[in-house]
Amino acid sequence: MRLDTVRLPWNSIGLLAVLLALVLLFSVLSNYFFSALTFRTLLNQIPALTVIAVGMTYVLLIAGIDLSVGSVMALCAAVAGVLLAQFGWSLWLAVPAAMLTGLACGALNGYISARWRISSFVVTLGMLEIARGGAYLVTDSQTQYVGNAVGIFGATLPGLGVSISLIIALLVVLAAQFVLVKTVFGRYMVAIGTNEEAVRLSGINPIRYKIMVFVLAGLLTGLGGVFQLGYLQSADPNAGLGLELSAIAAVVIGGTSLSGGRGSVINSFLGVLIIAVMQTGLAQLGVSEPSKRIITGVVIVAAVVFDVYREKFSFINAGKKLS
Amino acid sequence: MEKTNPLLSIRGLNKQFTVAVLQDLDLQCYAGEVHALMGSNGAGKSTLCNIISGVLTANSGDMEFDGRPHAPESLLEAEAAGIYMVMQELNLFPTLSVAENLFFKQLGVVRGENTPQKTPMSGLLVDHGALREQSYELLARVGLNNIDPAMPVSELGLGQQQLLEIARVLHYPLRLLILDEPTAALTDPQIELLFEQINMLRERGCSVVYISHRMDEIRRVADRVSVLRDGRCVATQPVTDIDVDSLIHLMAGEGAATERSLADSAKRNRHTVMRVEHLAREGVFRDVSFEIRAGEILGIGGLIGSGRTEVMRCLFGADKADSGCLRFARDNFDQRHIHDCPQNAIANGVGLVVEDRKAQGLLLRAPVADNIVLGQERRISSALCVLSSAREAELAEPYVTLLNIKYDSQQQAVGQLSGGNQQKVLIARWLSMELPILLFDEPTRGVDARTKQAIHRVLRDLVAAGNAVVMVSSETQELLTLSDRLIVMSNGRIAAEISAEEATQERILRASFRYYNDVGTSGARIDAT
């Protein structure tokens, strides 16, 4: 409750301001940007990235990192895709199977890194390769066309035109923020990211919570895979290349610290929106792909520089009080 | 001494952060003088030293050093004038070797104006042979002769690291040395060596500004003492004119410490609640057996590196013992227990207030209440693990009041509080767990005199209420005042068990040395002085 509710609104307001400024900027620069169609398209692209960024926020909070989300998402989508397209499973079995796949990958990441104290960077880098290989194996390197079998995950809300997936993703964001700020589990994530040894010596086993965080991140990646499958109505074993970097970028833009102990799910979601608005807006302006990437890169670095500066500034203020 | 001009003269120094930290502070320090600074935390000692040494700049006021105006903008500028500071927090590179740490500033410096004559460099390369030779010299001066200069600093004990910090500045062209709580992590013999070095500096005409909370030390080593309170220098007197009571009065404006009442402690009902049997941990300590009794403060003395902290950690399950066991009165001493994680210890009613509060105890970025309830979040949450701030306050606040913890706002990070308040927060956590056996490792390390008194009172109240307290302390005086029974460790073994009535400084010291006389295997090393 305390630490984050005080700091959070300010950050959120800042991010929201950046987001609105971007929307305004693109609306002025492009005739097509400010339209229901653009926003609908934009919003229907982000559910997968959103839920994955939620998991990534948790992982960064405990001072870990998960590089495997892109390929794990592809693997999960592939599992669901193959089960639907080739084995004719019902959606209500294929979806849990996909999510369980993600959960299993996350459990492995968490168990190996937390139990044996191996850097999660290395473990998830390994998982990045393993899951990608798995996705090729499962699909036999063929894109799996699923079509209408994706059911409600491909459906949109009548009238609004936004997908069911987006609604689910938004609910996940809200639930995850609640868990972070209001529950024991959330408190422990922040505490572990702040000082793991202090947590251990207060009689809490941090390993258990660290594994749980990776399991959750895996589960959410599985859900992201299902969203992706629903959006494209197919499972491509090459899907999600570089997605881990987009997710980390969104979370970092949202102000989550890479060294752990500080972060907010809501702000990560705002980070996702900022990235998506930039991508769409720049595309509509006819900015070439290389330039788009350069601009995105600059924004990420600028966001972090700003954040570090702000942190330093508040530290100086804190220092003044201290003495 | 007063006839000559002061080496360092400070007049009307002001420093303002959000509040005034230094107000019209005057101070004179003469060449060849050891000038002690005392004052409770927040009195402005550290700020003053930071200004003298160029870490901070003052808002107003004049400083003169050696007859010239002194207003350093950086540490380097002050060092160029011959002013060096050894800070309370260690500033060593744990992964670099002892030698590299000693000569860090000279590494890479081939020739320079302000470097000592010798540099351990040959051309652009580090001459490791020369580095080693020069390290031996410096290490010997602080009694670390036994240390291999090639050893990484992380393998040294806290006290040894502190000595290394001091050794590091000894080969500079010192004119004024500022020592901030240099003995906080040192054992008595190590302190002797430090004093020897200070005396040598004094004979060379170098001044030493010496911050300490330990009155006995100040009386021994200092020439004059200045007392700071609320950013002012309220008194400067020769140490011979001053006594403990008046110093405490000057610092806090409050009554002196209450003396230990033996009659009171004799009335308590004491019975054994925990037995430690033949506990051992490879290469650290062996065959450690003793009893912990309710209604009693068991003091554990000994040199740093003698295994005291390590025994505490094994009792608490922070580390796992290799052999031996613990037995508890609650199961009639029938069961053999080994604590392999803190959860086990807590379940058996054992808690540990760790030595290093910042690294191992507190969440510095979190507020006071979060820190107090850490580990007990289940108690302040609903069935669905949703935290209740009302229940959090209910759990934390009685202890905030009891220990008189001072903070500005509910949200203020613990890292912004003074060292004394931080220590109180950590102690509050363990009090709120209501465990019958509490282990305290250096409970008053680096806290001001007032907080120290408060913590002593907490320990006494705990045993008066029938709890068992074990206290590791490097301060013999503290052990003597508080302990009902004393254990002295020496080189990983128990060297003596002494009752309060029979305990004297000399007995404790003699026991501390007992097992070091043969060629020592562990890190601690003592010179026969």
JSON list of C-alpha atoms in Angstrom, two decimals, chain A residues 56-239:
[
{"chain": "A", "resi": 56, "resn": "MET", "atom": "CA", "xyz": [7.82, -9.41, -16.90]},
{"chain": "A", "resi": 57, "resn": "THR", "atom": "CA", "xyz": [7.02, -6.68, -14.37]},
{"chain": "A", "resi": 58, "resn": "TYR", "atom": "CA", "xyz": [6.82, -9.28, -11.62]},
{"chain": "A", "resi": 59, "resn": "VAL", "atom": "CA", "xyz": [10.06, -10.89, -12.77]},
{"chain": "A", "resi": 60, "resn": "LEU", "atom": "CA", "xyz": [11.94, -7.58, -12.86]},
{"chain": "A", "resi": 61, "resn": "LEU", "atom": "CA", "xyz": [10.49, -6.67, -9.46]},
{"chain": "A", "resi": 62, "resn": "ILE", "atom": "CA", "xyz": [12.32, -9.58, -7.86]},
{"chain": "A", "resi": 63, "resn": "ALA", "atom": "CA", "xyz": [15.47, -8.48, -9.69]},
{"chain": "A", "resi": 64, "resn": "GLY", "atom": "CA", "xyz": [15.21, -11.28, -12.25]},
{"chain": "A", "resi": 65, "resn": "ILE", "atom": "CA", "xyz": [14.76, -11.21, -15.98]},
{"chain": "A", "resi": 66, "resn": "ASP", "atom": "CA", "xyz": [12.92, -13.47, -18.43]},
{"chain": "A", "resi": 67, "resn": "LEU", "atom": "CA", "xyz": [14.38, -13.58, -21.92]},
{"chain": "A", "resi": 68, "resn": "SER", "atom": "CA", "xyz": [12.38, -16.64, -22.92]},
{"chain": "A", "resi": 69, "resn": "VAL", "atom": "CA", "xyz": [8.91, -15.07, -23.25]},
{"chain": "A", "resi": 70, "resn": "GLY", "atom": "CA", "xyz": [8.99, -14.67, -27.04]},
{"chain": "A", "resi": 71, "resn": "SER", "atom": "CA", "xyz": [9.78, -18.28, -27.81]},
{"chain": "A", "resi": 72, "resn": "VAL", "atom": "CA", "xyz": [7.71, -19.65, -24.94]},
{"chain": "A", "resi": 73, "resn": "MET", "atom": "CA", "xyz": [4.75, -17.71, -26.35]},
{"chain": "A", "resi": 74, "resn": "ALA", "atom": "CA", "xyz": [5.40, -19.23, -29.77]},
{"chain": "A", "resi": 75, "resn": "LEU", "atom": "CA", "xyz": [5.62, -22.69, -28.23]},
{"chain": "A", "resi": 76, "resn": "CYS", "atom": "CA", "xyz": [2.36, -22.25, -26.32]},
{"chain": "A", "resi": 77, "resn": "ALA", "atom": "CA", "xyz": [0.56, -20.94, -29.40]},
{"chain": "A", "resi": 78, "resn": "ALA", "atom": "CA", "xyz": [2.03, -23.84, -31.36]},
{"chain": "A", "resi": 79, "resn": "VAL", "atom": "CA", "xyz": [0.81, -26.40, -28.82]},
{"chain": "A", "resi": 80, "resn": "ALA", "atom": "CA", "xyz": [-2.71, -24.97, -28.92]},
{"chain": "A", "resi": 81, "resn": "GLY", "atom": "CA", "xyz": [-2.55, -24.60, -32.69]},
{"chain": "A", "resi": 82, "resn": "VAL", "atom": "CA", "xyz": [-1.51, -28.20, -33.32]},
{"chain": "A", "resi": 83, "resn": "LEU", "atom": "CA", "xyz": [-4.03, -29.56, -30.84]},
{"chain": "A", "resi": 84, "resn": "LEU", "atom": "CA", "xyz": [-6.81, -27.58, -32.52]},
{"chain": "A", "resi": 85, "resn": "ALA", "atom": "CA", "xyz": [-5.79, -28.02, -36.14]},
{"chain": "A", "resi": 86, "resn": "GLN", "atom": "CA", "xyz": [-4.40, -31.54, -36.22]},
{"chain": "A", "resi": 87, "resn": "PHE", "atom": "CA", "xyz": [-5.85, -33.35, -33.23]},
{"chain": "A", "resi": 88, "resn": "GLY", "atom": "CA", "xyz": [-9.21, -31.66, -33.33]},
{"chain": "A", "resi": 89, "resn": "TRP", "atom": "CA", "xyz": [-9.20, -30.91, -29.59]},
{"chain": "A", "resi": 90, "resn": "SER", "atom": "CA", "xyz": [-11.82, -28.63, -28.25]},
{"chain": "A", "resi": 91, "resn": "LEU", "atom": "CA", "xyz": [-10.79, -25.06, -27.46]},
{"chain": "A", "resi": 92, "resn": "TRP", "atom": "CA", "xyz": [-11.46, -25.67, -23.76]},
{"chain": "A", "resi": 93, "resn": "LEU", "atom": "CA", "xyz": [-8.82, -28.35, -23.68]},
{"chain": "A", "resi": 94, "resn": "ALA", "atom": "CA", "xyz": [-6.33, -26.76, -26.06]},
{"chain": "A", "resi": 95, "resn": "VAL", "atom": "CA", "xyz": [-6.22, -23.47, -24.20]},
{"chain": "A", "resi": 96, "resn": "PRO", "atom": "CA", "xyz": [-5.40, -25.01, -20.80]},
{"chain": "A", "resi": 97, "resn": "ALA", "atom": "CA", "xyz": [-2.81, -27.19, -22.56]},
{"chain": "A", "resi": 98, "resn": "ALA", "atom": "CA", "xyz": [-1.14, -24.08, -23.97]},
{"chain": "A", "resi": 99, "resn": "MET", "atom": "CA", "xyz": [-1.20, -22.34, -20.62]},
{"chain": "A", "resi": 100, "resn": "LEU", "atom": "CA", "xyz": [0.17, -25.38, -18.86]},
{"chain": "A", "resi": 101, "resn": "THR", "atom": "CA", "xyz": [3.02, -25.41, -21.37]},
{"chain": "A", "resi": 102, "resn": "GLY", "atom": "CA", "xyz": [3.83, -21.84, -20.41]},
{"chain": "A", "resi": 103, "resn": "LEU", "atom": "CA", "xyz": [3.52, -22.69, -16.76]},
{"chain": "A", "resi": 104, "resn": "ALA", "atom": "CA", "xyz": [5.93, -25.61, -17.16]},
{"chain": "A", "resi": 105, "resn": "CYS", "atom": "CA", "xyz": [8.50, -23.43, -18.91]},
{"chain": "A", "resi": 106, "resn": "GLY", "atom": "CA", "xyz": [8.17, -20.78, -16.18]},
{"chain": "A", "resi": 107, "resn": "ALA", "atom": "CA", "xyz": [8.46, -23.41, -13.46]},
{"chain": "A", "resi": 108, "resn": "LEU", "atom": "CA", "xyz": [11.70, -24.68, -14.98]},
{"chain": "A", "resi": 109, "resn": "ASN", "atom": "CA", "xyz": [13.05, -21.13, -15.30]},
{"chain": "A", "resi": 110, "resn": "GLY", "atom": "CA", "xyz": [12.14, -20.36, -11.71]},
{"chain": "A", "resi": 111, "resn": "TYR", "atom": "CA", "xyz": [13.22, -23.63, -10.15]},
{"chain": "A", "resi": 112, "resn": "ILE", "atom": "CA", "xyz": [16.63, -23.70, -11.80]},
{"chain": "A", "resi": 113, "resn": "SER", "atom": "CA", "xyz": [17.43, -20.04, -11.24]},
{"chain": "A", "resi": 114, "resn": "ALA", "atom": "CA", "xyz": [16.09, -19.74, -7.68]},
{"chain": "A", "resi": 115, "resn": "ARG", "atom": "CA", "xyz": [16.95, -23.18, -6.31]},
{"chain": "A", "resi": 116, "resn": "TRP", "atom": "CA", "xyz": [20.48, -23.31, -7.66]},
{"chain": "A", "resi": 117, "resn": "ARG", "atom": "CA", "xyz": [21.11, -19.59, -7.56]},
{"chain": "A", "resi": 118, "resn": "ILE", "atom": "CA", "xyz": [21.88, -19.30, -11.24]},
{"chain": "A", "resi": 119, "resn": "SER", "atom": "CA", "xyz": [21.30, -15.95, -12.88]},
{"chain": "A", "resi": 120, "resn": "SER", "atom": "CA", "xyz": [17.86, -15.91, -14.46]},
{"chain": "A", "resi": 121, "resn": "PHE", "atom": "CA", "xyz": [19.46, -14.18, -17.44]},
{"chain": "A", "resi": 122, "resn": "VAL", "atom": "CA", "xyz": [21.36, -17.35, -18.28]},
{"chain": "A", "resi": 123, "resn": "VAL", "atom": "CA", "xyz": [18.57, -19.79, -17.45]},
{"chain": "A", "resi": 124, "resn": "THR", "atom": "CA", "xyz": [15.96, -17.96, -19.51]},
{"chain": "A", "resi": 125, "resn": "LEU", "atom": "CA", "xyz": [18.44, -17.46, -22.35]},
{"chain": "A", "resi": 126, "resn": "GLY", "atom": "CA", "xyz": [18.67, -21.23, -22.45]},
{"chain": "A", "resi": 127, "resn": "MET", "atom": "CA", "xyz": [14.88, -21.51, -22.31]},
{"chain": "A", "resi": 128, "resn": "LEU", "atom": "CA", "xyz": [14.65, -19.04, -25.20]},
{"chain": "A", "resi": 129, "resn": "GLU", "atom": "CA", "xyz": [16.46, -21.56, -27.39]},
{"chain": "A", "resi": 130, "resn": "ILE", "atom": "CA", "xyz": [14.74, -24.63, -25.96]},
{"chain": "A", "resi": 131, "resn": "ALA", "atom": "CA", "xyz": [11.22, -23.27, -26.40]},
{"chain": "A", "resi": 132, "resn": "ARG", "atom": "CA", "xyz": [11.95, -22.06, -29.92]},
{"chain": "A", "resi": 133, "resn": "GLY", "atom": "CA", "xyz": [13.23, -25.51, -30.80]},
{"chain": "A", "resi": 134, "resn": "GLY", "atom": "CA", "xyz": [10.13, -26.95, -29.16]},
{"chain": "A", "resi": 135, "resn": "ALA", "atom": "CA", "xyz": [7.90, -24.73, -31.25]},
{"chain": "A", "resi": 136, "resn": "TYR", "atom": "CA", "xyz": [9.55, -25.96, -34.47]},
{"chain": "A", "resi": 137, "resn": "LEU", "atom": "CA", "xyz": [9.27, -29.57, -33.31]},
{"chain": "A", "resi": 138, "resn": "VAL", "atom": "CA", "xyz": [5.61, -29.33, -32.33]},
{"chain": "A", "resi": 139, "resn": "THR", "atom": "CA", "xyz": [4.60, -27.63, -35.56]},
{"chain": "A", "resi": 140, "resn": "ASP", "atom": "CA", "xyz": [7.04, -29.52, -37.74]},
{"chain": "A", "resi": 141, "resn": "SER", "atom": "CA", "xyz": [8.18, -26.03, -38.76]},
{"chain": "A", "resi": 142, "resn": "GLN", "atom": "CA", "xyz": [4.85, -25.38, -40.46]},
{"chain": "A", "resi": 143, "resn": "THR", "atom": "CA", "xyz": [2.48, -22.58, -39.64]},
{"chain": "A", "resi": 144, "resn": "GLN", "atom": "CA", "xyz": [-0.67, -24.11, -38.18]},
{"chain": "A", "resi": 145, "resn": "TYR", "atom": "CA", "xyz": [-3.86, -22.59, -39.56]},
{"chain": "A", "resi": 146, "resn": "VAL", "atom": "CA", "xyz": [-6.60, -22.78, -37.02]},
{"chain": "A", "resi": 147, "resn": "GLY", "atom": "CA", "xyz": [-9.27, -20.48, -38.45]},
{"chain": "A", "resi": 148, "resn": "ASN", "atom": "CA", "xyz": [-12.53, -20.22, -36.58]},
{"chain": "A", "resi": 149, "resn": "ALA", "atom": "CA", "xyz": [-11.53, -22.82, -34.04]},
{"chain": "A", "resi": 150, "resn": "VAL", "atom": "CA", "xyz": [-10.05, -20.02, -31.93]},
{"chain": "A", "resi": 151, "resn": "GLY", "atom": "CA", "xyz": [-13.59, -19.21, -30.88]},
{"chain": "A", "resi": 152, "resn": "ILE", "atom": "CA", "xyz": [-13.97, -16.34, -28.47]},
{"chain": "A", "resi": 153, "resn": "PHE", "atom": "CA", "xyz": [-10.26, -15.56, -28.54]},
{"chain": "A", "resi": 154, "resn": "GLY", "atom": "CA", "xyz": [-10.77, -14.31, -32.06]},
{"chain": "A", "resi": 155, "resn": "ALA", "atom": "CA", "xyz": [-14.07, -12.63, -31.29]},
{"chain": "A", "resi": 156, "resn": "THR", "atom": "CA", "xyz": [-14.65, -8.95, -30.78]},
{"chain": "A", "resi": 157, "resn": "LEU", "atom": "CA", "xyz": [-17.19, -7.24, -28.58]},
{"chain": "A", "resi": 158, "resn": "PRO", "atom": "CA", "xyz": [-20.20, -6.24, -30.66]},
{"chain": "A", "resi": 159, "resn": "GLY", "atom": "CA", "xyz": [-20.42, -2.49, -31.05]},
{"chain": "A", "resi": 160, "resn": "LEU", "atom": "CA", "xyz": [-17.01, -1.66, -29.63]},
{"chain": "A", "resi": 161, "resn": "GLY", "atom": "CA", "xyz": [-15.01, -3.82, -31.96]},
{"chain": "A", "resi": 162, "resn": "VAL", "atom": "CA", "xyz": [-12.31, -4.57, -29.41]},
{"chain": "A", "resi": 163, "resn": "SER", "atom": "CA", "xyz": [-11.40, -8.17, -28.85]},
{"chain": "A", "resi": 164, "resn": "ILE", "atom": "CA", "xyz": [-12.38, -10.34, -25.91]},
{"chain": "A", "resi": 165, "resn": "SER", "atom": "CA", "xyz": [-8.64, -10.95, -25.49]},
{"chain": "A", "resi": 166, "resn": "LEU", "atom": "CA", "xyz": [-8.12, -7.26, -24.76]},
{"chain": "A", "resi": 167, "resn": "ILE", "atom": "CA", "xyz": [-10.80, -7.32, -22.09]},
{"chain": "A", "resi": 168, "resn": "ILE", "atom": "CA", "xyz": [-9.19, -10.36, -20.48]},
{"chain": "A", "resi": 169, "resn": "ALA", "atom": "CA", "xyz": [-5.77, -8.66, -20.68]},
{"chain": "A", "resi": 170, "resn": "LEU", "atom": "CA", "xyz": [-7.11, -5.53, -18.99]},
{"chain": "A", "resi": 171, "resn": "LEU", "atom": "CA", "xyz": [-8.61, -7.63, -16.21]},
{"chain": "A", "resi": 172, "resn": "VAL", "atom": "CA", "xyz": [-5.24, -9.34, -15.80]},
{"chain": "A", "resi": 173, "resn": "VAL", "atom": "CA", "xyz": [-3.55, -5.94, -15.49]},
{"chain": "A", "resi": 174, "resn": "LEU", "atom": "CA", "xyz": [-5.97, -4.80, -12.80]},
{"chain": "A", "resi": 175, "resn": "ALA", "atom": "CA", "xyz": [-5.76, -8.06, -10.90]},
{"chain": "A", "resi": 176, "resn": "ALA", "atom": "CA", "xyz": [-1.96, -8.07, -11.08]},
{"chain": "A", "resi": 177, "resn": "GLN", "atom": "CA", "xyz": [-1.74, -4.51, -9.82]},
{"chain": "A", "resi": 178, "resn": "PHE", "atom": "CA", "xyz": [-4.02, -5.41, -6.95]},
{"chain": "A", "resi": 179, "resn": "VAL", "atom": "CA", "xyz": [-1.90, -8.43, -6.09]},
{"chain": "A", "resi": 180, "resn": "LEU", "atom": "CA", "xyz": [1.25, -6.33, -6.22]},
{"chain": "A", "resi": 181, "resn": "VAL", "atom": "CA", "xyz": [0.00, -3.51, -4.04]},
{"chain": "A", "resi": 182, "resn": "LYS", "atom": "CA", "xyz": [-2.45, -5.15, -1.70]},
{"chain": "A", "resi": 183, "resn": "THR", "atom": "CA", "xyz": [-1.38, -8.71, -1.01]},
{"chain": "A", "resi": 184, "resn": "VAL", "atom": "CA", "xyz": [1.26, -10.53, 0.95]},
{"chain": "A", "resi": 185, "resn": "PHE", "atom": "CA", "xyz": [2.65, -11.98, -2.27]},
{"chain": "A", "resi": 186, "resn": "GLY", "atom": "CA", "xyz": [3.07, -8.50, -3.75]},
{"chain": "A", "resi": 187, "resn": "ARG", "atom": "CA", "xyz": [4.73, -7.22, -0.61]},
{"chain": "A", "resi": 188, "resn": "TYR", "atom": "CA", "xyz": [7.18, -10.12, -0.74]},
{"chain": "A", "resi": 189, "resn": "MET", "atom": "CA", "xyz": [8.03, -9.50, -4.39]},
{"chain": "A", "resi": 190, "resn": "VAL", "atom": "CA", "xyz": [8.99, -5.92, -3.59]},
{"chain": "A", "resi": 191, "resn": "ALA", "atom": "CA", "xyz": [10.84, -7.01, -0.45]},
{"chain": "A", "resi": 192, "resn": "ILE", "atom": "CA", "xyz": [12.80, -9.72, -2.26]},
{"chain": "A", "resi": 193, "resn": "GLY", "atom": "CA", "xyz": [13.76, -7.27, -4.98]},
{"chain": "A", "resi": 194, "resn": "THR", "atom": "CA", "xyz": [14.88, -4.77, -2.34]},
{"chain": "A", "resi": 195, "resn": "ASN", "atom": "CA", "xyz": [16.89, -7.01, -0.04]},
{"chain": "A", "resi": 196, "resn": "GLU", "atom": "CA", "xyz": [16.57, -10.75, -0.45]},
{"chain": "A", "resi": 197, "resn": "GLU", "atom": "CA", "xyz": [18.87, -11.58, 2.45]},
{"chain": "A", "resi": 198, "resn": "ALA", "atom": "CA", "xyz": [16.83, -9.45, 4.83]},
{"chain": "A", "resi": 199, "resn": "VAL", "atom": "CA", "xyz": [13.72, -11.32, 3.72]},
{"chain": "A", "resi": 200, "resn": "ARG", "atom": "CA", "xyz": [15.39, -14.68, 4.29]},
{"chain": "A", "resi": 201, "resn": "LEU", "atom": "CA", "xyz": [16.62, -13.65, 7.72]},
{"chain": "A", "resi": 202, "resn": "SER", "atom": "CA", "xyz": [13.16, -12.52, 8.73]},
{"chain": "A", "resi": 203, "resn": "GLY", "atom": "CA", "xyz": [11.97, -16.08, 8.35]},
{"chain": "A", "resi": 204, "resn": "ILE", "atom": "CA", "xyz": [10.49, -16.02, 4.86]},
{"chain": "A", "resi": 205, "resn": "ASN", "atom": "CA", "xyz": [11.75, -18.42, 2.21]},
{"chain": "A", "resi": 206, "resn": "PRO", "atom": "CA", "xyz": [12.41, -16.21, -0.81]},
{"chain": "A", "resi": 207, "resn": "ILE", "atom": "CA", "xyz": [13.09, -19.15, -3.12]},
{"chain": "A", "resi": 208, "resn": "ARG", "atom": "CA", "xyz": [9.46, -20.23, -2.97]},
{"chain": "A", "resi": 209, "resn": "TYR", "atom": "CA", "xyz": [8.24, -16.79, -3.99]},
{"chain": "A", "resi": 210, "resn": "LYS", "atom": "CA", "xyz": [10.81, -16.43, -6.72]},
{"chain": "A", "resi": 211, "resn": "ILE", "atom": "CA", "xyz": [9.72, -19.71, -8.26]},
{"chain": "A", "resi": 212, "resn": "MET", "atom": "CA", "xyz": [6.10, -18.61, -8.00]},
{"chain": "A", "resi": 213, "resn": "VAL", "atom": "CA", "xyz": [6.91, -15.41, -9.87]},
{"chain": "A", "resi": 214, "resn": "PHE", "atom": "CA", "xyz": [8.46, -17.29, -12.77]},
{"chain": "A", "resi": 215, "resn": "VAL", "atom": "CA", "xyz": [5.58, -19.77, -12.79]},
{"chain": "A", "resi": 216, "resn": "LEU", "atom": "CA", "xyz": [3.14, -16.87, -13.02]},
{"chain": "A", "resi": 217, "resn": "ALA", "atom": "CA", "xyz": [5.17, -15.23, -15.75]},
{"chain": "A", "resi": 218, "resn": "GLY", "atom": "CA", "xyz": [5.14, -18.52, -17.68]},
{"chain": "A", "resi": 219, "resn": "LEU", "atom": "CA", "xyz": [1.40, -18.89, -17.22]},
{"chain": "A", "resi": 220, "resn": "LEU", "atom": "CA", "xyz": [0.82, -15.35, -18.49]},
{"chain": "A", "resi": 221, "resn": "THR", "atom": "CA", "xyz": [3.10, -16.03, -21.45]},
{"chain": "A", "resi": 222, "resn": "GLY", "atom": "CA", "xyz": [0.93, -19.06, -22.20]},
{"chain": "A", "resi": 223, "resn": "LEU", "atom": "CA", "xyz": [-2.13, -16.81, -22.10]},
{"chain": "A", "resi": 224, "resn": "GLY", "atom": "CA", "xyz": [-0.31, -14.42, -24.42]},
{"chain": "A", "resi": 225, "resn": "GLY", "atom": "CA", "xyz": [0.25, -17.34, -26.80]},
{"chain": "A", "resi": 226, "resn": "VAL", "atom": "CA", "xyz": [-3.47, -18.05, -26.81]},
{"chain": "A", "resi": 227, "resn": "PHE", "atom": "CA", "xyz": [-4.23, -14.37, -27.54]},
{"chain": "A", "resi": 228, "resn": "GLN", "atom": "CA", "xyz": [-1.70, -14.39, -30.35]},
{"chain": "A", "resi": 229, "resn": "LEU", "atom": "CA", "xyz": [-3.28, -17.52, -31.80]},
{"chain": "A", "resi": 230, "resn": "GLY", "atom": "CA", "xyz": [-6.71, -15.92, -31.59]},
{"chain": "A", "resi": 231, "resn": "TYR", "atom": "CA", "xyz": [-5.51, -12.72, -33.22]},
{"chain": "A", "resi": 232, "resn": "LEU", "atom": "CA", "xyz": [-3.75, -14.37, -36.16]},
{"chain": "A", "resi": 233, "resn": "GLN", "atom": "CA", "xyz": [-5.96, -17.47, -36.27]},
{"chain": "A", "resi": 234, "resn": "SER", "atom": "CA", "xyz": [-2.76, -19.38, -36.83]},
{"chain": "A", "resi": 235, "resn": "ALA", "atom": "CA", "xyz": [0.32, -20.50, -34.97]},
{"chain": "A", "resi": 236, "resn": "ASP", "atom": "CA", "xyz": [3.63, -19.55, -36.53]},
{"chain": "A", "resi": 237, "resn": "PRO", "atom": "CA", "xyz": [6.69, -21.21, -34.99]},
{"chain": "A", "resi": 238, "resn": "ASN", "atom": "CA", "xyz": [8.59, -18.01, -35.74]},
{"chain": "A", "resi": 239, "resn": "ALA", "atom": "CA", "xyz": [6.14, -15.84, -33.81]}
]
